[in-house]
Coordinates of C-alpha atoms in Angstrom, one line a residue:
M1 CA -3.5 -0.6 -15.2
S2 CA -0.7 0.9 -17.4
A3 CA -1.5 3.8 -19.6
D4 CA -1.0 4.0 -23.4
P5 CA 1.5 6.9 -24.1
A6 CA -0.2 7.5 -27.5
E7 CA -3.3 8.8 -25.8
P8 CA -3.2 12.5 -25.0
V9 CA -4.9 12.0 -21.7
Y10 CA -4.5 9.7 -18.6
R11 CA -7.2 8.3 -16.5
N12 CA -7.4 7.9 -12.8
P13 CA -6.5 6.0 -10.7
V14 CA -2.9 5.8 -12.0
L15 CA -2.1 3.1 -9.5
D16 CA -5.2 0.9 -9.2
A17 CA -4.4 -1.0 -6.1
D18 CA -3.6 -0.4 -2.4
W19 CA -0.6 1.9 -2.5
S20 CA -1.7 3.6 0.7
D21 CA -0.7 7.1 1.9
P22 CA 1.6 7.9 -1.1
D23 CA 4.4 10.4 -1.1
V24 CA 6.3 11.5 -4.2
I25 CA 9.5 13.4 -5.1
R26 CA 11.5 14.2 -8.3
V27 CA 15.2 13.7 -8.6
G28 CA 16.4 14.9 -12.0
D29 CA 14.1 13.4 -14.6
D30 CA 13.0 10.6 -12.3
F31 CA 10.0 10.4 -10.0
Y32 CA 9.9 8.2 -7.0
L33 CA 7.0 7.2 -4.7
T34 CA 6.7 5.3 -1.5
A35 CA 3.6 4.2 0.5
S36 CA 2.5 2.6 3.8
S37 CA 3.3 -1.1 4.2
F38 CA 2.0 -1.6 7.8
G39 CA 3.0 -5.1 9.1
R40 CA 4.1 -6.6 5.7
V41 CA 7.7 -7.5 4.9
P42 CA 9.6 -6.2 3.0
G43 CA 8.2 -2.8 3.8
L44 CA 8.4 0.7 2.4
P45 CA 7.8 0.0 -1.3
L46 CA 9.8 2.1 -3.8
L47 CA 8.2 2.9 -7.2
H48 CA 9.7 4.7 -10.1
S49 CA 8.2 6.7 -13.0
R50 CA 9.3 9.2 -15.7
D51 CA 5.8 10.5 -16.6
L52 CA 3.9 10.3 -13.3
V53 CA 1.4 8.0 -15.0
N54 CA 3.2 4.7 -15.6
W55 CA 4.9 3.3 -12.5
T56 CA 7.1 0.3 -11.7
L57 CA 8.1 -1.3 -8.4
V58 CA 11.9 -1.2 -8.1
G59 CA 12.4 -2.4 -4.5
H60 CA 11.8 -1.9 -0.8
A61 CA 13.7 0.3 1.7
L62 CA 12.9 -1.9 4.7
Q63 CA 13.9 -5.6 4.6
R64 CA 12.7 -6.5 8.1
L65 CA 10.5 -4.9 10.8
E66 CA 12.0 -4.1 14.1
P67 CA 12.0 -5.1 16.9
E68 CA 12.1 -8.6 15.3
S69 CA 10.2 -10.3 18.1
E70 CA 7.2 -7.9 17.9
F71 CA 6.7 -8.7 14.2
A72 CA 7.3 -12.4 14.3
A73 CA 3.5 -12.8 14.0
P74 CA 1.1 -10.7 11.9
R75 CA 0.3 -7.2 13.0
H76 CA -1.7 -6.2 9.9
D77 CA -2.6 -2.7 11.0
C78 CA 0.7 -1.8 12.8
G79 CA 4.3 -1.2 11.6
V80 CA 4.9 1.4 8.9
W81 CA 2.3 4.2 8.7
A82 CA 2.3 7.1 6.2
P83 CA 6.0 7.5 5.2
S84 CA 7.5 10.7 3.7
L85 CA 10.1 10.4 1.0
R86 CA 12.7 13.2 0.5
H87 CA 16.1 13.7 -1.3
H88 CA 18.6 15.9 0.5
D89 CA 22.4 16.2 0.5
G90 CA 22.8 13.5 -2.2
R91 CA 20.8 10.9 -0.3
F92 CA 17.2 9.5 -0.2
W93 CA 15.4 9.8 3.1
I94 CA 12.3 8.1 4.3
F95 CA 10.6 9.0 7.7
W96 CA 7.6 7.1 9.0
G97 CA 5.7 6.7 12.2
D98 CA 5.3 3.4 14.0
P99 CA 2.2 4.2 16.1
D100 CA 3.5 2.0 19.0
R101 CA 7.1 3.1 19.0
G102 CA 7.7 6.5 17.4
V103 CA 9.3 8.2 14.5
F104 CA 11.9 6.3 12.4
Q105 CA 14.0 7.1 9.4
V106 CA 16.2 5.2 6.9
N107 CA 18.4 6.7 4.2
A108 CA 20.4 5.6 1.2
P109 CA 22.7 7.0 -1.6
E110 CA 20.5 5.5 -4.3
I111 CA 16.8 4.6 -4.5
R112 CA 17.8 0.9 -4.8
G113 CA 20.0 1.2 -1.7
P114 CA 21.7 0.1 0.3
W115 CA 19.4 1.5 2.9
T116 CA 20.4 2.0 6.5
R117 CA 18.8 0.1 9.3
P118 CA 15.9 2.0 11.0
H119 CA 16.9 4.8 13.3
L120 CA 14.6 6.0 16.0
V121 CA 14.4 9.8 15.7
K122 CA 11.7 10.3 18.4
A123 CA 10.3 7.7 20.8
G124 CA 6.7 7.8 21.9
K125 CA 3.2 6.3 21.3
G126 CA 0.9 7.8 18.8
L127 CA 3.5 9.7 16.8
I128 CA 2.5 9.2 13.2
D129 CA 2.8 10.6 9.7
P130 CA 6.2 12.5 10.1
C131 CA 7.6 14.7 7.4
P132 CA 11.0 16.4 7.4
L133 CA 12.1 19.7 5.7
W134 CA 15.6 20.9 5.1
D135 CA 15.2 24.6 4.5
D136 CA 17.8 25.6 1.9
E137 CA 17.2 29.3 2.6
T138 CA 18.3 29.2 6.2
G139 CA 20.1 25.8 6.6
E140 CA 17.6 24.8 9.3
A141 CA 15.9 21.5 9.5
Y142 CA 12.4 20.8 10.7
L143 CA 9.9 17.9 11.3
V144 CA 6.2 17.9 11.6
H145 CA 4.0 14.9 12.7
A146 CA 0.4 14.0 13.5
W147 CA -1.1 12.0 16.4
A148 CA -3.0 8.7 16.6
K149 CA -5.6 8.9 19.3
S150 CA -5.7 5.1 19.7
R151 CA -2.2 5.2 21.3
S152 CA -1.8 8.7 22.6
G153 CA -5.3 10.0 23.4
V154 CA -4.6 12.9 21.1
K155 CA -5.6 13.7 17.5
N156 CA -6.5 16.5 15.2
R157 CA -3.3 18.4 15.7
L158 CA 0.1 18.8 14.1
T159 CA 3.3 19.1 16.2
G160 CA 6.4 20.8 14.8
H161 CA 10.1 20.3 15.9
R162 CA 13.4 21.7 15.0
M163 CA 15.5 18.8 13.7
H164 CA 19.3 18.2 13.5
P165 CA 20.4 18.7 9.9
H166 CA 21.8 15.2 10.0
G167 CA 18.2 13.9 10.4
T168 CA 19.1 11.8 13.5
E169 CA 17.4 13.7 16.3
L170 CA 15.0 16.5 17.2
L171 CA 16.3 19.6 19.0
D172 CA 13.3 20.5 21.1
E173 CA 10.2 19.1 22.8
G174 CA 7.9 20.2 20.0
K175 CA 5.0 22.6 19.7
V176 CA 1.5 22.3 18.4
I177 CA 1.6 24.4 15.2
V178 CA -1.8 23.5 13.9
D179 CA -4.7 22.6 16.2
G180 CA -7.6 21.2 14.2
D181 CA -9.9 21.6 17.2
R182 CA -9.6 25.4 16.7
I183 CA -10.7 25.3 13.1
P184 CA -14.5 25.1 12.7
G185 CA -15.7 21.9 11.1
W186 CA -12.2 20.2 10.9
F187 CA -11.5 16.8 12.5
T188 CA -9.0 14.0 12.1
L189 CA -6.3 16.3 10.8
E190 CA -3.3 14.0 9.9
G191 CA -0.8 13.0 7.2
P192 CA 1.1 16.3 6.9
K193 CA 3.6 17.0 4.1
L194 CA 6.0 19.9 4.7
Y195 CA 7.3 22.2 2.0
R196 CA 8.9 25.6 1.4
H197 CA 7.5 27.7 -1.4
D198 CA 7.5 31.4 -2.4
G199 CA 8.7 32.5 1.0
W200 CA 6.1 30.4 2.9
F201 CA 6.2 27.3 5.0
W202 CA 3.5 25.0 3.5
I203 CA 1.8 22.0 5.1
F204 CA -0.4 19.9 2.9
A205 CA -2.6 17.8 5.3
P206 CA -5.9 15.9 5.0
A207 CA -8.7 16.0 7.4
G208 CA -12.2 14.5 7.8
G209 CA -11.4 10.8 7.6
V210 CA -10.2 8.5 4.9
E211 CA -13.6 7.8 3.3
T212 CA -15.2 11.2 3.5
G213 CA -12.5 13.8 4.0
W214 CA -10.7 16.5 2.1
Q215 CA -7.2 17.9 1.4
G216 CA -6.2 21.0 3.3
A217 CA -3.3 23.4 2.8
F218 CA -1.7 25.5 5.6
R219 CA 0.8 28.3 5.3
S220 CA 2.9 30.5 7.5
R221 CA 5.8 32.9 7.2
A222 CA 7.4 31.2 10.2
F223 CA 7.6 27.4 10.8
F224 CA 6.0 27.6 14.2
G225 CA 3.1 29.6 12.9
P226 CA 0.6 31.0 13.0
Y227 CA -0.9 29.2 10.0
E228 CA -3.9 29.9 7.9
E229 CA -5.8 27.2 6.1
K230 CA -7.8 26.4 3.0
V231 CA -9.6 23.4 1.6
V232 CA -7.9 22.7 -1.7
L233 CA -9.4 19.3 -2.8
E234 CA -12.7 17.7 -2.0
Q235 CA -15.2 15.3 -3.5
K236 CA -17.8 17.9 -4.6
D237 CA -20.1 16.2 -7.3
T238 CA -17.6 13.6 -8.3
D239 CA -17.5 9.9 -7.4
V240 CA -14.1 10.1 -5.8
N241 CA -14.8 9.9 -2.1
G242 CA -12.4 11.3 0.5
P243 CA -9.7 12.6 -2.0
H244 CA -6.7 13.4 0.2
Q245 CA -3.3 12.6 1.7
G246 CA -0.5 12.6 -0.8
G247 CA 2.4 14.7 -2.1
W248 CA 3.1 17.6 -4.4
V249 CA 5.7 17.4 -7.1
R250 CA 7.0 19.7 -9.8
T251 CA 8.2 18.6 -13.2
P252 CA 11.4 19.9 -14.9
S253 CA 9.2 22.2 -17.1
G254 CA 7.6 23.7 -14.0
E255 CA 4.2 21.9 -14.0
D256 CA 2.8 21.1 -10.6
W257 CA 1.0 17.8 -9.8
F258 CA -0.5 16.2 -6.7
L259 CA -0.7 12.4 -6.1
H260 CA -3.3 11.3 -3.4
F261 CA -5.3 8.3 -2.5
Q262 CA -9.0 7.3 -2.6
Q263 CA -10.3 4.7 -0.1
R264 CA -12.1 1.9 -2.1
G265 CA -13.1 -0.7 0.5
A266 CA -11.6 -4.1 -0.2
Y267 CA -9.4 -2.6 -2.9
G268 CA -7.7 -0.3 -0.3
R269 CA -6.3 3.1 -1.1
V270 CA -5.8 3.6 -4.9
V271 CA -3.7 6.5 -6.2
H272 CA -4.9 9.4 -8.3
L273 CA -2.9 12.1 -10.1
Q274 CA -4.3 15.6 -10.0
P275 CA -3.1 18.7 -11.9
M276 CA -2.1 21.5 -9.6
R277 CA -1.3 25.2 -10.0
W278 CA -0.6 28.1 -7.7
G279 CA -2.6 31.2 -7.5
G280 CA -5.9 30.5 -5.8
G281 CA -7.1 33.1 -3.4
G282 CA -9.0 32.7 -0.1
G283 CA -8.0 30.9 3.0
T284 CA -9.1 31.6 6.5
S285 CA -6.4 34.0 7.6
R286 CA -5.6 35.1 11.1
S287 CA -3.2 37.7 9.8
S288 CA -3.5 40.9 7.9
E289 CA -4.3 40.8 4.1
A290 CA -1.0 42.4 3.3
E291 CA 0.9 39.8 5.3
S292 CA -1.1 36.9 3.7
G293 CA -0.2 37.7 0.1
G294 CA -1.6 35.4 -2.6
G295 CA -1.0 32.1 -4.2
W296 CA -2.8 29.1 -2.8
P297 CA -2.6 25.7 -4.5
V298 CA -5.5 24.9 -6.8
I299 CA -5.8 21.1 -7.2
G300 CA -7.8 19.1 -9.8
D301 CA -10.6 20.9 -11.5
D302 CA -10.9 24.0 -9.3
G303 CA -10.7 21.8 -6.2
A304 CA -12.5 18.7 -7.5
P305 CA -10.7 15.5 -8.5
V306 CA -10.5 14.8 -12.2
A307 CA -11.3 11.4 -13.7
E308 CA -9.0 12.1 -16.7
H309 CA -6.8 14.9 -17.8
R310 CA -4.1 16.0 -20.2
R311 CA -0.9 14.1 -19.6
P312 CA 2.0 15.8 -17.8
D313 CA 4.4 17.7 -20.1
L314 CA 7.0 14.9 -19.9
P315 CA 8.6 12.6 -22.6
P316 CA 6.3 9.7 -23.6
Q317 CA 7.0 6.5 -21.8
P318 CA 6.0 2.9 -22.6
P319 CA 3.1 1.5 -20.7
A320 CA 4.1 0.1 -17.3
A321 CA 2.6 -1.0 -14.0
P322 CA 3.9 -2.8 -10.9
A323 CA 4.4 -6.4 -11.7
T324 CA 1.8 -9.0 -10.7
D325 CA 2.6 -12.2 -12.7
D326 CA 5.3 -14.5 -11.5
D327 CA 7.0 -17.7 -12.6
F328 CA 9.2 -17.6 -9.5
P329 CA 12.6 -18.2 -11.3
G330 CA 15.0 -20.0 -9.0
G331 CA 12.2 -20.3 -6.4
R332 CA 12.4 -16.6 -5.6
P333 CA 9.2 -14.5 -5.4
G334 CA 9.2 -11.2 -7.3
R335 CA 9.3 -7.8 -5.7
Q336 CA 5.5 -7.6 -5.6
W337 CA 5.3 -10.2 -2.9
Q338 CA 5.4 -9.5 0.9
W339 CA 5.1 -11.8 3.9
T340 CA 2.6 -11.1 6.6
A341 CA 5.4 -10.9 9.2
N342 CA 9.1 -11.1 9.4
P343 CA 10.1 -14.2 7.4
R344 CA 12.1 -17.1 8.7
D345 CA 14.7 -19.3 7.1
G346 CA 13.2 -22.3 5.4
W347 CA 9.8 -21.0 4.4
A348 CA 10.8 -20.8 0.7
T349 CA 13.5 -23.0 -0.9
H350 CA 15.7 -21.7 -3.6
H351 CA 16.5 -24.1 -6.5
S352 CA 17.6 -24.1 -10.1
A353 CA 14.1 -24.3 -11.8
D354 CA 11.0 -22.1 -11.9
G355 CA 8.4 -22.4 -9.2
L356 CA 7.8 -21.3 -5.7
R357 CA 8.5 -24.1 -3.3
L358 CA 7.0 -23.4 0.1
T359 CA 7.5 -25.5 3.2
C360 CA 4.2 -26.6 4.9
V361 CA 5.0 -24.8 8.1
R362 CA 3.7 -26.5 11.2
T363 CA 1.5 -24.2 13.3
P364 CA -1.1 -24.3 16.0
D365 CA -3.0 -21.7 14.0
A366 CA -3.8 -23.9 11.0
H367 CA -7.5 -23.1 11.5
D368 CA -7.0 -19.3 10.8
L369 CA -4.9 -17.9 8.0
R370 CA -5.2 -14.4 9.5
A371 CA -2.9 -15.5 12.3
L372 CA -0.1 -17.0 10.1
P373 CA 3.2 -15.1 9.4
N374 CA 4.1 -17.3 6.5
V375 CA 1.5 -16.1 4.0
L376 CA 3.1 -14.6 0.9
T377 CA 0.9 -11.8 -0.3
Q378 CA 0.4 -9.2 -3.0
R379 CA -2.1 -6.4 -3.5
L380 CA -5.6 -7.1 -4.8
P381 CA -6.0 -5.3 -8.2
G382 CA -8.6 -2.5 -8.1
T383 CA -10.0 -3.6 -11.5
P384 CA -12.1 -6.8 -12.2
C385 CA -9.6 -9.6 -12.9
T386 CA -8.9 -13.3 -13.0
V387 CA -6.2 -14.8 -10.8
E388 CA -4.7 -18.2 -11.5
V389 CA -1.9 -20.4 -10.2
D390 CA -0.8 -24.0 -10.6
L391 CA -0.3 -25.9 -7.3
R392 CA 1.4 -29.2 -6.6
L393 CA 1.3 -30.7 -3.1
D394 CA 4.5 -32.6 -2.7
D395 CA 5.2 -35.6 -0.4
G396 CA 4.1 -34.7 3.1
E397 CA 2.4 -35.6 6.3
P398 CA -1.4 -35.9 6.8
G399 CA -2.9 -32.5 7.3
A400 CA -0.4 -30.7 5.1
R401 CA -2.2 -28.2 2.9
A402 CA -1.6 -25.3 0.5
G403 CA -3.6 -22.9 -1.6
L404 CA -4.6 -19.5 -3.0
A405 CA -6.3 -17.1 -0.7
V406 CA -8.2 -13.8 -0.7
L407 CA -7.3 -12.5 2.7
G408 CA -8.8 -9.7 4.8
D409 CA -10.8 -9.4 8.0
A410 CA -12.7 -12.3 6.4
Y411 CA -11.0 -14.7 4.0
S412 CA -11.5 -17.6 1.6
W413 CA -9.0 -20.0 0.1
I414 CA -8.9 -22.9 -2.2
G415 CA -6.2 -25.5 -2.4
L416 CA -5.0 -29.1 -1.7
Q417 CA -4.8 -31.0 1.5
R418 CA -3.4 -34.5 2.3
G419 CA -5.7 -36.7 4.3
P420 CA -4.9 -39.3 7.0
D421 CA -4.7 -42.0 4.4
G422 CA -2.2 -40.1 2.3
T423 CA -4.7 -39.2 -0.4
V424 CA -4.9 -35.6 -1.6
R425 CA -8.2 -33.7 -1.8
L426 CA -9.3 -30.3 -3.2
V427 CA -10.6 -28.2 -0.3
H428 CA -12.2 -24.7 -0.3
R429 CA -12.6 -23.0 3.1
F430 CA -13.6 -19.5 4.5
A431 CA -13.8 -17.6 7.7
E432 CA -16.2 -14.8 8.5
T433 CA -14.9 -11.6 10.1
V434 CA -16.3 -12.5 13.5
A435 CA -15.2 -16.2 13.3
D436 CA -12.0 -17.4 14.8
Q437 CA -12.0 -20.7 12.8
E438 CA -12.5 -21.4 9.2
R439 CA -15.0 -23.9 7.8
D440 CA -15.8 -25.6 4.5
A441 CA -17.1 -23.4 1.7
A442 CA -17.6 -26.5 -0.5
P443 CA -17.3 -30.3 0.1
P444 CA -13.8 -31.7 -0.4
R445 CA -13.2 -33.3 -3.8
P446 CA -10.7 -35.9 -4.9
A447 CA -7.5 -34.7 -6.4
P448 CA -5.6 -37.9 -7.1
S449 CA -2.8 -36.3 -9.1
G450 CA -1.9 -34.0 -6.1
R451 CA -2.1 -31.1 -8.5
A452 CA -4.6 -28.4 -9.3
R453 CA -5.0 -25.2 -11.3
L454 CA -6.7 -22.7 -9.0
R455 CA -8.7 -19.7 -10.1
V456 CA -10.4 -16.7 -8.6
D457 CA -12.6 -14.5 -10.8
I458 CA -12.9 -11.1 -9.0
D459 CA -15.8 -8.9 -10.3
A460 CA -16.9 -5.4 -9.5
G461 CA -17.3 -4.8 -5.8
A462 CA -14.5 -7.4 -5.1
R463 CA -16.9 -10.3 -5.4
C464 CA -14.8 -13.5 -5.7
R465 CA -15.8 -16.7 -7.5
F466 CA -13.5 -19.6 -6.9
S467 CA -12.9 -22.5 -9.3
Y468 CA -10.4 -25.2 -9.9
D469 CA -9.1 -27.8 -12.4
T470 CA -7.6 -31.0 -11.0
G471 CA -7.2 -32.6 -14.4
D472 CA -9.6 -35.4 -13.5
T473 CA -11.1 -36.1 -16.9
G474 CA -13.3 -38.9 -15.4
D475 CA -15.6 -36.3 -13.7
T476 CA -18.0 -34.9 -16.3
A477 CA -18.8 -32.0 -13.9
N478 CA -15.2 -30.9 -14.4
T479 CA -16.2 -29.2 -17.7
A480 CA -18.7 -26.8 -16.1
D481 CA -18.5 -23.2 -17.3
T482 CA -18.2 -20.6 -14.6
G483 CA -20.1 -18.1 -16.7
D484 CA -17.6 -15.5 -17.8
G485 CA -17.5 -16.7 -21.4
A486 CA -13.7 -16.9 -21.3
G487 CA -13.4 -20.6 -22.4
Q488 CA -13.1 -22.2 -19.0
G489 CA -12.2 -25.6 -20.2
G490 CA -11.8 -27.9 -17.2
F491 CA -12.5 -25.4 -14.5
R492 CA -15.2 -26.2 -12.0
P493 CA -16.9 -23.6 -9.8
S494 CA -16.6 -24.0 -6.1
G495 CA -18.7 -22.6 -3.3
Q496 CA -20.7 -19.4 -3.1
V497 CA -19.6 -15.9 -4.1
F498 CA -17.2 -14.5 -1.5
A499 CA -17.1 -10.7 -1.0
A500 CA -13.6 -9.7 -0.2
T501 CA -13.1 -7.5 2.9
P502 CA -10.3 -5.1 3.9
W503 CA -8.4 -5.1 7.1
R504 CA -8.8 -2.0 9.3
W505 CA -6.4 0.2 7.2
V506 CA -5.3 -2.3 4.6
G507 CA -7.0 -3.5 1.4
A508 CA -7.6 -7.2 0.8
L509 CA -4.6 -9.3 -0.2
L510 CA -4.0 -12.2 -2.6
G511 CA -2.1 -14.9 -0.8
L512 CA -0.1 -18.1 -1.3
V513 CA 0.2 -20.3 1.8
A514 CA 1.5 -23.7 2.8
L515 CA 1.0 -25.1 6.3
A516 CA 0.4 -28.1 8.5
P517 CA -0.9 -28.8 12.0
T518 CA 1.5 -29.1 14.9
G519 CA 3.6 -32.2 15.1
Q520 CA 7.1 -33.6 14.7
G521 CA 9.4 -33.5 11.7
H522 CA 9.1 -32.1 8.2
A523 CA 5.5 -31.8 6.9
G524 CA 6.3 -31.6 3.2
T525 CA 6.3 -28.8 0.6
A526 CA 4.0 -27.2 -2.0
T527 CA 5.1 -25.9 -5.3
F528 CA 3.3 -22.9 -7.0
T529 CA 4.0 -22.1 -10.7
Q530 CA 2.6 -19.8 -13.3
F531 CA 1.0 -17.2 -11.2
R532 CA -1.1 -15.0 -13.5
I533 CA -3.5 -12.0 -13.1
R534 CA -5.6 -11.2 -16.2
I535 CA -7.2 -7.8 -15.9
Q536 CA -10.6 -7.3 -17.4
E537 CA -10.4 -4.1 -19.5
K538 CA -14.0 -3.1 -18.9
R539 CA -14.2 -1.3 -15.5
A540 CA -17.7 -2.3 -14.5
D541 CA -17.5 -0.5 -11.2
R542 CA -15.9 2.8 -12.2

């Protein structure tokens, strides 16, 4: 939800959707943020702000996932994990870990590109969350990364390397510079962000797990250690669980701020903005008091996340937020949309009018949307909302279908399907987490016009109520009210309430899909128009 610049305070979260594992930098008067994109394409989203509160999506740094063959089918929890964004030597740099292949980087002269193709900096399994540092004091370059136990058998430690200043290769085999197993009570140490400040090497890194953990800070006079640590942000008595993993940024006037995520179930990892200052004492030091010095980061309200706070000392900006609505001009989806795997030619047709024209792609996986690469998705808003889209099922073969989905480990979708006799029916289907095939959520209904307006009302707790309007005025039940008092007109409710679920690391997604069972020849197309998300201003679950 965008923030009104006339108000003296902002409210968290500033990005109320799944912008997972955010990192942030400032270049001049502009702030830029990137986030994990896992197996969706395009990847590495690029967001821009001038006040740290209002953000817009300006592009993506990664147009396709490599190797192409490995991401031809959905790999929802793989791909791009926890990127780090930096600006050095006149270029933007993003480093990330693919848990199955190693540490990659891309770079560009401008935030909108052109970005280089991915370059493998270090090969290996389980190498995640890399962050580079170019040390202006010495001219040296470094990189730190964490470990994924699922691939490497190792976790809870950070490994440091000397890096070539060109950012293309590492210059040593690496050394464990922070071992979380040696710190009482610390576990799942990951997500490091590397900085130089006040003569110290600083590593900001979370621990304790995404739902219940905390944010730590580590410092050392030498990059390879030894480091001392301190917890600098934790839930305390707030309702912000697991506040951690993000980036520190300083404004032109010298204010310090920290952006981090909060895990919120089906909504994914929403982004909070915390005030930050330097000067806190403490830390568990393994060096002398004289060597330690002073000046630890103090984040939030003395280490607790704030729900609202005075705005950053930056020029007021008009309200803004990443786009959600789309008329699909020329048949092209907006920047907010991502495919669930590398796209192929022919999935979407460009044309001279508005509307998204999707091919009903033939597939042996027509019974399970989770296995399809040709689902066009965007993030589920973290606030109660209503999602609507117009759908027309164009000429096609029996079995061709298309619709609007809420997609996660479990899913539900509503749409149109052409029957064996050529007639079109309104269908509503779902699949449980443990099921490998979908089944009907409501009986099929006639849709003689081959058109429907589809709706999902998403309430607190990501509870989804599906409804539709086929324009069939002969059906008196077509005027039923779905109960939100918003003047439903011809919308009819369909099926039971569906509780959206996340993937393992990814929040639930809204999806548009067109498909057909296996067979020969073209199976037809579906056209989506007027995609809209209406946010309900009252946050019932906040």
